[in-house]
mmCIF file of C-alpha atoms in Angstrom:
data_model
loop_
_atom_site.group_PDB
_atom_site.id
_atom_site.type_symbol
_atom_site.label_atom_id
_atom_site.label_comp_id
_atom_site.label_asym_id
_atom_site.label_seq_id
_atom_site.Cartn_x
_atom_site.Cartn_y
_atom_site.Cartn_z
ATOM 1 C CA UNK S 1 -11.815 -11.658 6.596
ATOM 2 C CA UNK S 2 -8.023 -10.871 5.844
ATOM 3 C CA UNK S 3 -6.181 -8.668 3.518
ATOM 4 C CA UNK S 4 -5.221 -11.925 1.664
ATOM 5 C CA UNK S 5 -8.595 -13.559 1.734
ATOM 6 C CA UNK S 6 -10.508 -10.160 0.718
ATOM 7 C CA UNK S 7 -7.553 -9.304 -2.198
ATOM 8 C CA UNK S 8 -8.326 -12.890 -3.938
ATOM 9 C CA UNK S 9 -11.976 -13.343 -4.064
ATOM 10 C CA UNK S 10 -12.279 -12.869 -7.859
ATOM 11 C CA UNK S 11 -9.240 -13.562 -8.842
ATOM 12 C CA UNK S 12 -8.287 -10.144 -10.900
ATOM 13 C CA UNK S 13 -5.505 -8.282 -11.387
ATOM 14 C CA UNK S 14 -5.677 -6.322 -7.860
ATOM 15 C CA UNK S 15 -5.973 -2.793 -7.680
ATOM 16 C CA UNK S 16 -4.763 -0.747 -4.639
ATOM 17 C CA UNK S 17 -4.661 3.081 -4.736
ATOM 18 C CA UNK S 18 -2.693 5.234 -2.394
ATOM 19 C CA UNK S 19 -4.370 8.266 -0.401
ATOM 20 C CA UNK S 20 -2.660 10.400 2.111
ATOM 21 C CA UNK S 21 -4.784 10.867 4.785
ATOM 22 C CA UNK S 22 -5.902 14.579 5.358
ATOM 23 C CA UNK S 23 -4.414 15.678 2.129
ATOM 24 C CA UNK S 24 -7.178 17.842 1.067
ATOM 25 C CA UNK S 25 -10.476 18.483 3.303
ATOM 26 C CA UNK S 26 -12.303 15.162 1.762
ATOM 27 C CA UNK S 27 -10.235 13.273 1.582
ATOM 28 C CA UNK S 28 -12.737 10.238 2.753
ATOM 29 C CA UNK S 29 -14.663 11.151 -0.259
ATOM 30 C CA UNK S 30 -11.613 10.258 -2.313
ATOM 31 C CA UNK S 31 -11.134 7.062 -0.269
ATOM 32 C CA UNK S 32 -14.862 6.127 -1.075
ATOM 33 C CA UNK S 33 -14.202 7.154 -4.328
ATOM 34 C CA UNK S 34 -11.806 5.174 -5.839
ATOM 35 C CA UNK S 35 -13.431 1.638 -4.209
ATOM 36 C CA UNK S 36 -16.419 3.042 -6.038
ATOM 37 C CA UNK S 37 -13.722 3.046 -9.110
ATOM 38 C CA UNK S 38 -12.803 -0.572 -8.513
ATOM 39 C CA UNK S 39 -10.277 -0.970 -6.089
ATOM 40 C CA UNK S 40 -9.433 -3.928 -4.402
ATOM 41 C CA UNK S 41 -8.202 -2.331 -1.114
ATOM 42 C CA UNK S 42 -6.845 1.412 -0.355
ATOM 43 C CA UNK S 43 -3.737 1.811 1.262
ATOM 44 C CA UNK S 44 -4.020 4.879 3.942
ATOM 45 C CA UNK S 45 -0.755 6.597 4.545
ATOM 46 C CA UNK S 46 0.058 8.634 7.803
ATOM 47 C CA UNK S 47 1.449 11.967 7.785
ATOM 48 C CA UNK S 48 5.111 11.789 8.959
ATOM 49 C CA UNK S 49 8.271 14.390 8.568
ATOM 50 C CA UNK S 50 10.776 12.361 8.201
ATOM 51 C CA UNK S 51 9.910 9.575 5.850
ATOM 52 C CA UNK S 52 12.531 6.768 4.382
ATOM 53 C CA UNK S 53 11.117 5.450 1.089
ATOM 54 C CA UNK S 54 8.708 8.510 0.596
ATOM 55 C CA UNK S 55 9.677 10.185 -2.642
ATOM 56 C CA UNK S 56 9.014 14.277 -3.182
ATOM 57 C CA UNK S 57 5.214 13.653 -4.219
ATOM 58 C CA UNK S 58 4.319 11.904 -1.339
ATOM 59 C CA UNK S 59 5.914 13.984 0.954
ATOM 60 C CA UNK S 60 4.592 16.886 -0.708
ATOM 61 C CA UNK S 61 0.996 15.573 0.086
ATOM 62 C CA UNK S 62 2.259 14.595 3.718
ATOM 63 C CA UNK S 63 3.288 18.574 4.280
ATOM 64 C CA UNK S 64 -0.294 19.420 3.242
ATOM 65 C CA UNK S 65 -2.204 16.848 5.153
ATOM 66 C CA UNK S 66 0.007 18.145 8.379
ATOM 67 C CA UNK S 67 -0.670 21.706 7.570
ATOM 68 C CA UNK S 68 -4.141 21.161 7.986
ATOM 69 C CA UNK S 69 -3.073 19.966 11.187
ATOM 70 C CA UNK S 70 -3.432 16.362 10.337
ATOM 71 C CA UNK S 71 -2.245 14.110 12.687
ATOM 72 C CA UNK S 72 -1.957 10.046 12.999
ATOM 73 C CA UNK S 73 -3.849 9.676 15.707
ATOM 74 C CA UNK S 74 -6.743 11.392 15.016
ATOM 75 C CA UNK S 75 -6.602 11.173 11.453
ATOM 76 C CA UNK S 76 -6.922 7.199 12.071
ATOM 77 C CA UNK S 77 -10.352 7.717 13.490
ATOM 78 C CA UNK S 78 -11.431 9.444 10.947
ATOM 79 C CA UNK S 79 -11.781 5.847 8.732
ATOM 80 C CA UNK S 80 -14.009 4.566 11.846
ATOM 81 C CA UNK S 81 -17.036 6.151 9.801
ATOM 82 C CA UNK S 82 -16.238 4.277 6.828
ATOM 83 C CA UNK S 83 -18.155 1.572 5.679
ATOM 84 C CA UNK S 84 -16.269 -0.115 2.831
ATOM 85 C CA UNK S 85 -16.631 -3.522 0.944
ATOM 86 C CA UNK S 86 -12.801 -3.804 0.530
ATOM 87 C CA UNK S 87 -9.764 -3.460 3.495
ATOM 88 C CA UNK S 88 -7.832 -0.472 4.629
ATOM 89 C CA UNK S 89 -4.516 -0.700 4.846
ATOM 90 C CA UNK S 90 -2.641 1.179 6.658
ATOM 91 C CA UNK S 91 1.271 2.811 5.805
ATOM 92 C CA UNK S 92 3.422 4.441 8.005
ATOM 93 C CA UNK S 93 7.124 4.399 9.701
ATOM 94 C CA UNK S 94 8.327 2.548 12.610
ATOM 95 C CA UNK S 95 8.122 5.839 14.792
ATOM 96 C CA UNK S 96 5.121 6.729 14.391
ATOM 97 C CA UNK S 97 3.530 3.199 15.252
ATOM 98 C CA UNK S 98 5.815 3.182 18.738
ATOM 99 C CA UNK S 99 4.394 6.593 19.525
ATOM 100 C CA UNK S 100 0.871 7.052 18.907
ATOM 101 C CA UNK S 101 -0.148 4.655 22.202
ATOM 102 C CA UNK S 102 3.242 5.453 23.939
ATOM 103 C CA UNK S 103 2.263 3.372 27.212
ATOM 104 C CA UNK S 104 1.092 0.082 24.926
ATOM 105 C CA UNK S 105 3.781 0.488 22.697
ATOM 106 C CA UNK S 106 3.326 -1.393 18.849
ATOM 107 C CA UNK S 107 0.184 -3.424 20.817
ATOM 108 C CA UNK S 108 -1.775 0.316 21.440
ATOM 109 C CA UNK S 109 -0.958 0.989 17.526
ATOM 110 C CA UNK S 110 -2.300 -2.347 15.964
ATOM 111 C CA UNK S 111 -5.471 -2.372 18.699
ATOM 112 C CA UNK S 112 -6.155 1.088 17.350
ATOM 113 C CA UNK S 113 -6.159 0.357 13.500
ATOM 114 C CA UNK S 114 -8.721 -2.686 14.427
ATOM 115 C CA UNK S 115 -10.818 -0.250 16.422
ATOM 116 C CA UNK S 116 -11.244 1.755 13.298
ATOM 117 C CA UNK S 117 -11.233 -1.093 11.109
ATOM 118 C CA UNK S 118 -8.401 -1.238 9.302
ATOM 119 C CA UNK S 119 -7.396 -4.555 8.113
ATOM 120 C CA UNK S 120 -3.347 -4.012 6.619
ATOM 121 C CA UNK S 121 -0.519 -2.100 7.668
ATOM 122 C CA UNK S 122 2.716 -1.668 6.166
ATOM 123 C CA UNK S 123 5.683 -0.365 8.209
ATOM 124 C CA UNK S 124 8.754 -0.328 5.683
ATOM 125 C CA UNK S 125 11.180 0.692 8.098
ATOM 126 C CA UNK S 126 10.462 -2.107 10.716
ATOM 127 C CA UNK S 127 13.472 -4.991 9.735
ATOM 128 C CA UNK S 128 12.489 -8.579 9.556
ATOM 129 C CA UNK S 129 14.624 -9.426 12.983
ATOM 130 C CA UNK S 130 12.995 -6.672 14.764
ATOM 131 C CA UNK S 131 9.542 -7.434 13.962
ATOM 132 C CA UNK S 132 8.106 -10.682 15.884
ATOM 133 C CA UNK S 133 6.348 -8.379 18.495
ATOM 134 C CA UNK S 134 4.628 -6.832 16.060
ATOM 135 C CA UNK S 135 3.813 -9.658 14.105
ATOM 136 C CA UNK S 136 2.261 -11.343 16.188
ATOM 137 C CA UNK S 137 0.552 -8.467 18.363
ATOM 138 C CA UNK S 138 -1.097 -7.600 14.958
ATOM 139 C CA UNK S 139 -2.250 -11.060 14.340
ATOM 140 C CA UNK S 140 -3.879 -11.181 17.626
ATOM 141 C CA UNK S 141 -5.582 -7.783 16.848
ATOM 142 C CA UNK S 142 -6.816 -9.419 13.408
ATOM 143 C CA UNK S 143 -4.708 -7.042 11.489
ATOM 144 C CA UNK S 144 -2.622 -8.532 8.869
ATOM 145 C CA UNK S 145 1.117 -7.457 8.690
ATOM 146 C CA UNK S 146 2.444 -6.656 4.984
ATOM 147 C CA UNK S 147 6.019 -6.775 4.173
ATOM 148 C CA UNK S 148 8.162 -5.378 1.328
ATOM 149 C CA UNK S 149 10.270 -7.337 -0.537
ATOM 150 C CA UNK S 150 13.152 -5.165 -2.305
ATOM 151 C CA UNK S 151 15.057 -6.191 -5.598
ATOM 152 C CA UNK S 152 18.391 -6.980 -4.014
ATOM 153 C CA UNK S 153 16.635 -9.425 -1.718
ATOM 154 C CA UNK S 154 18.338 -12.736 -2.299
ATOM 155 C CA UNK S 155 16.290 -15.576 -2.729
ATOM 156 C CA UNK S 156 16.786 -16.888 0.848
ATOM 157 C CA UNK S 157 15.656 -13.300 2.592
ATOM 158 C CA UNK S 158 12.932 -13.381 -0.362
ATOM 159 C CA UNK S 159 11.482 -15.919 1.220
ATOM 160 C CA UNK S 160 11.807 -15.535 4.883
ATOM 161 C CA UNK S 161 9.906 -12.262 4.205
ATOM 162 C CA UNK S 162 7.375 -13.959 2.222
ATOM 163 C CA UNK S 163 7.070 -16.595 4.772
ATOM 164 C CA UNK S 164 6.639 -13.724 7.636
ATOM 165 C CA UNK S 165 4.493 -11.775 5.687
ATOM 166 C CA UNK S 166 0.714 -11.878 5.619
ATOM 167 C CA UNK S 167 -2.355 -10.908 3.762
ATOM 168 C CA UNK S 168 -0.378 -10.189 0.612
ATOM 169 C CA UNK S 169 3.602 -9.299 -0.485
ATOM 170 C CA UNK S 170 4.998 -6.039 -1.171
ATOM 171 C CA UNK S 171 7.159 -5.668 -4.215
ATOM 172 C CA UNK S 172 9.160 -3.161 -4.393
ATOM 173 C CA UNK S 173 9.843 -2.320 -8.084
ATOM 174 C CA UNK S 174 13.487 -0.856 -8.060
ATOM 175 C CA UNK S 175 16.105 0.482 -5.259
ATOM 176 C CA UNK S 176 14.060 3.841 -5.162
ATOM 177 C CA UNK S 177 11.978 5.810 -2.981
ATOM 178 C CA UNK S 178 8.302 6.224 -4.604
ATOM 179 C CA UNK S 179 7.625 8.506 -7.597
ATOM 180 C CA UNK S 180 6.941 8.623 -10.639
ATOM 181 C CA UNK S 181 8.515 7.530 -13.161
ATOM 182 C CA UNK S 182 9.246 7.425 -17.487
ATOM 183 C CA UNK S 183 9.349 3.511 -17.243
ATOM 184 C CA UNK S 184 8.902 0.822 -15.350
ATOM 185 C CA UNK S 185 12.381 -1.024 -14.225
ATOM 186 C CA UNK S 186 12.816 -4.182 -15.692
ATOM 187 C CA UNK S 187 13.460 -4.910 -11.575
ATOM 188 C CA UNK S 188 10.082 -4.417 -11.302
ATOM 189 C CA UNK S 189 8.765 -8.194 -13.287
ATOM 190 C CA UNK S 190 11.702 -10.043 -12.116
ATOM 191 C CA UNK S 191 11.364 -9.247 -8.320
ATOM 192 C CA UNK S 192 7.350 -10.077 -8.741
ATOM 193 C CA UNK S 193 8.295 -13.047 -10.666
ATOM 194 C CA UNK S 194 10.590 -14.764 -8.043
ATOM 195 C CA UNK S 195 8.464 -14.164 -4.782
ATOM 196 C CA UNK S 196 5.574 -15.616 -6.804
ATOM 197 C CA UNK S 197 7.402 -18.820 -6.834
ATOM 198 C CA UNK S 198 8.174 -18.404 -2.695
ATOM 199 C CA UNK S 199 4.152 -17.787 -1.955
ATOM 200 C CA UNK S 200 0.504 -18.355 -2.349
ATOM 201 C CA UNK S 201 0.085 -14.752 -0.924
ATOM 202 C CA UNK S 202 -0.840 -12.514 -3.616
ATOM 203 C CA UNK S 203 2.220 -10.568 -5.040
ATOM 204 C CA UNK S 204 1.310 -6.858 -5.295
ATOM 205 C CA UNK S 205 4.155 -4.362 -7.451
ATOM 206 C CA UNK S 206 4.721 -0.578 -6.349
ATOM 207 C CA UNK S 207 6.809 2.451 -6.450
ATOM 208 C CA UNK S 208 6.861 4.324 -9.840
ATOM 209 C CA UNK S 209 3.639 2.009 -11.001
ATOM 210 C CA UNK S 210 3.219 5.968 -13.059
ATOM 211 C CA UNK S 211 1.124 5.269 -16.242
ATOM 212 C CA UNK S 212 -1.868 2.163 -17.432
ATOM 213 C CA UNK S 213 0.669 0.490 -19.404
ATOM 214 C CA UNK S 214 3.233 0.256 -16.291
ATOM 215 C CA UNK S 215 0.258 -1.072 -14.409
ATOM 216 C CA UNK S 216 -0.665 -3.943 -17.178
ATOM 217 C CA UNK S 217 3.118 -4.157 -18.063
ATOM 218 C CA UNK S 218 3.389 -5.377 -13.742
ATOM 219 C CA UNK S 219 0.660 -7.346 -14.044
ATOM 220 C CA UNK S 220 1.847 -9.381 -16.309
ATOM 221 C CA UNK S 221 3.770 -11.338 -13.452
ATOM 222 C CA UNK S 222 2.654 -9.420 -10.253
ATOM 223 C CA UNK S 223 -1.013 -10.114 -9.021
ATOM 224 C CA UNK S 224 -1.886 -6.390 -8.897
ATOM 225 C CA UNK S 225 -0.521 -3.321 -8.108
ATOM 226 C CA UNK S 226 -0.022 0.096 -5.836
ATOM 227 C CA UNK S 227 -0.441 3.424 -7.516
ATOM 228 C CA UNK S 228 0.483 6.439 -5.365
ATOM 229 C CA UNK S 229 2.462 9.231 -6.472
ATOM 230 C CA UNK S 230 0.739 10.084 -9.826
ATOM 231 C CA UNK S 231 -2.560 10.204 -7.570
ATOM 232 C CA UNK S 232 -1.264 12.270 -5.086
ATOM 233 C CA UNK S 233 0.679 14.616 -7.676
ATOM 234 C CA UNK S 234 -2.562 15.699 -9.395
ATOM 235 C CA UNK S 235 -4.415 16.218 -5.881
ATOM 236 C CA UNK S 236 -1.263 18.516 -4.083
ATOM 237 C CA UNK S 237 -1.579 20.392 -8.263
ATOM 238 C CA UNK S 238 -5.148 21.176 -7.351
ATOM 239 C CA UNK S 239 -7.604 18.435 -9.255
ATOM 240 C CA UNK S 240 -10.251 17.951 -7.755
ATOM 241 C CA UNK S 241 -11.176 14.576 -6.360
ATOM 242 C CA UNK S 242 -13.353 13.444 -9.322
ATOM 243 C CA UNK S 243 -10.877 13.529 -11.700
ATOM 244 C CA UNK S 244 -8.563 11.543 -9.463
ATOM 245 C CA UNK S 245 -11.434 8.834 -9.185
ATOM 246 C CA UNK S 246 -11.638 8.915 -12.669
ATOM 247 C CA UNK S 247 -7.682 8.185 -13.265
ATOM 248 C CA UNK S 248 -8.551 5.484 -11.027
ATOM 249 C CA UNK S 249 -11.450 3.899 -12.840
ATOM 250 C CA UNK S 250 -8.930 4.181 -16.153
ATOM 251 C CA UNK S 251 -6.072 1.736 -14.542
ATOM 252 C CA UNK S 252 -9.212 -0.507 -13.645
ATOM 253 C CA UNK S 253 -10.682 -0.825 -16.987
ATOM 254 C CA UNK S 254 -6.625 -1.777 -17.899
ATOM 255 C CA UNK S 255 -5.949 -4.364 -15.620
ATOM 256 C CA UNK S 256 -9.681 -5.451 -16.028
ATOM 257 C CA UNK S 257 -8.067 -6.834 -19.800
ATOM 258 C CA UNK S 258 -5.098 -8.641 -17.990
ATOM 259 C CA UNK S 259 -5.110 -12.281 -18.034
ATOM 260 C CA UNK S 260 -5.200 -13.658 -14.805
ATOM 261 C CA UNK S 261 -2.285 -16.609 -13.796
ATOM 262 C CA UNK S 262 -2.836 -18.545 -10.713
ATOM 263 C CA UNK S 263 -1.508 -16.563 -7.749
ATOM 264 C CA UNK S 264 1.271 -18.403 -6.251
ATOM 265 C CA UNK S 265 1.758 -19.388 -9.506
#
């Protein structure tokens, strides 16, 4: 079953936390925790130095994973113990999925997420023209590949990138890396709002999704939404993974209240 297929089945507003992987020492509790919260799918990022849209937060939780001596690779096969009812799916940079099966190239790094059974992967870096290999090598490997759609997409690129996408579209919400922030852009509804009208993938909002009333103000033309940074803030301040389920279960029982519009709609 896809990303896509998986993301739809009730129809909800979709709910996808963020976790670093290897941020704090269990960190697969916090992965089972928030599906046990409601989530509709986790996305799993990979420790990296030098990331492009990663805002401080993130990267702060990235510089703790790897100083626990967290590493893709390995890190990765952690999630083959997992036994979920909702898909992984999988962020990181272009670099890091050339590298981690050097002699198989892009083919080595989608094989390897199947292996482990992850389902998504997201690689924000990769551009559009550069990305038919890995397209289609993850589509043989039953992976879907996600794309992000940026607000100063024109309508044409809008929808090449929906058209190229798969299992569901990436909205960015504004021109910014991730973090949180005091409101949500008004980019944020317009962007989801147009590629709606380019796709029957769902349409998913992130970056700076900070507070419940972002999440059900996002919702209110995106089919659901990422929340990273205000997760990963209060785990690299010290809360314990609990209370980060918990914030979890509270955007849940918001979007739970969210009328739901046709996707593609």
């Amino acid at each position: 079953m896809s990303v896509g297929l998986g993301l739809r089945a009730d129809g909800r507003r979709l709910l996808i936390p963020y976790v670093m992987a290897g941020v704090v020492p269990d960190w697969l509790d916090l992965v089972r925790g928030v599906v046990e919260a409601g989530a509709d799918a986790v996305e799993i990022g990979l420790p990296f130095s030098d990331p492009m849209l990663d805002g401080p937060t993130v990267q702060r939780a990235s510089a703790l994973s790897a100083g626990r001596g967290g590493r893709p690779g390995p890190l990765l096969d952690e999630l083959a113990g997992l036994d979920l009812d909702v898909p992984l799916v999988v962020m990181t940079y272009a670099n890091v999925a050339m590298t981690l099966a050097p002699e198989r190239g892009v083919g080595g790094f989608v094989d390897h997420l199947a292996a482990v059974g992850v389902r998504g992967v997201i690689v924000p870096d990769l551009p559009l023209e550069e990305s038919a290999e890995y397209r289609a090598r993850a589509a043989e490997a039953g992976v879907d590949a996600v794309l992000l759609v940026a607000p100063a997409c024109g309508d044409d690129r809008c929808r090449e990138i929906a058209r190229a996408s798969s299992g569901f579209v990436y909205c960015m919400s504004s021109m910014q890396i991730t973090g949180e922030r005091a409101d949500l852009a008004q980019t944020a509804r317009e962007t989801a709002r147009r590629v709606k009208g380019m796709t029957e993938l769902p349409v998913v909002t992130g970056f700076g999704i900070s507070t419940v009333q972002h999440a059900v103000e996002a919702c209110a033309d995106a089919d659901g939404i990422v929340i990273a940074s205000v997760l990963m803030r209060m785990l690299v301040d010290g809360a314990p993974v609990a209370q980060v389920v918990e914030e979890v279960a509270t955007f849940r029982r918001a979007l739970s209240s969210v009328q739901h519009s046709p996707v593609g709609g």
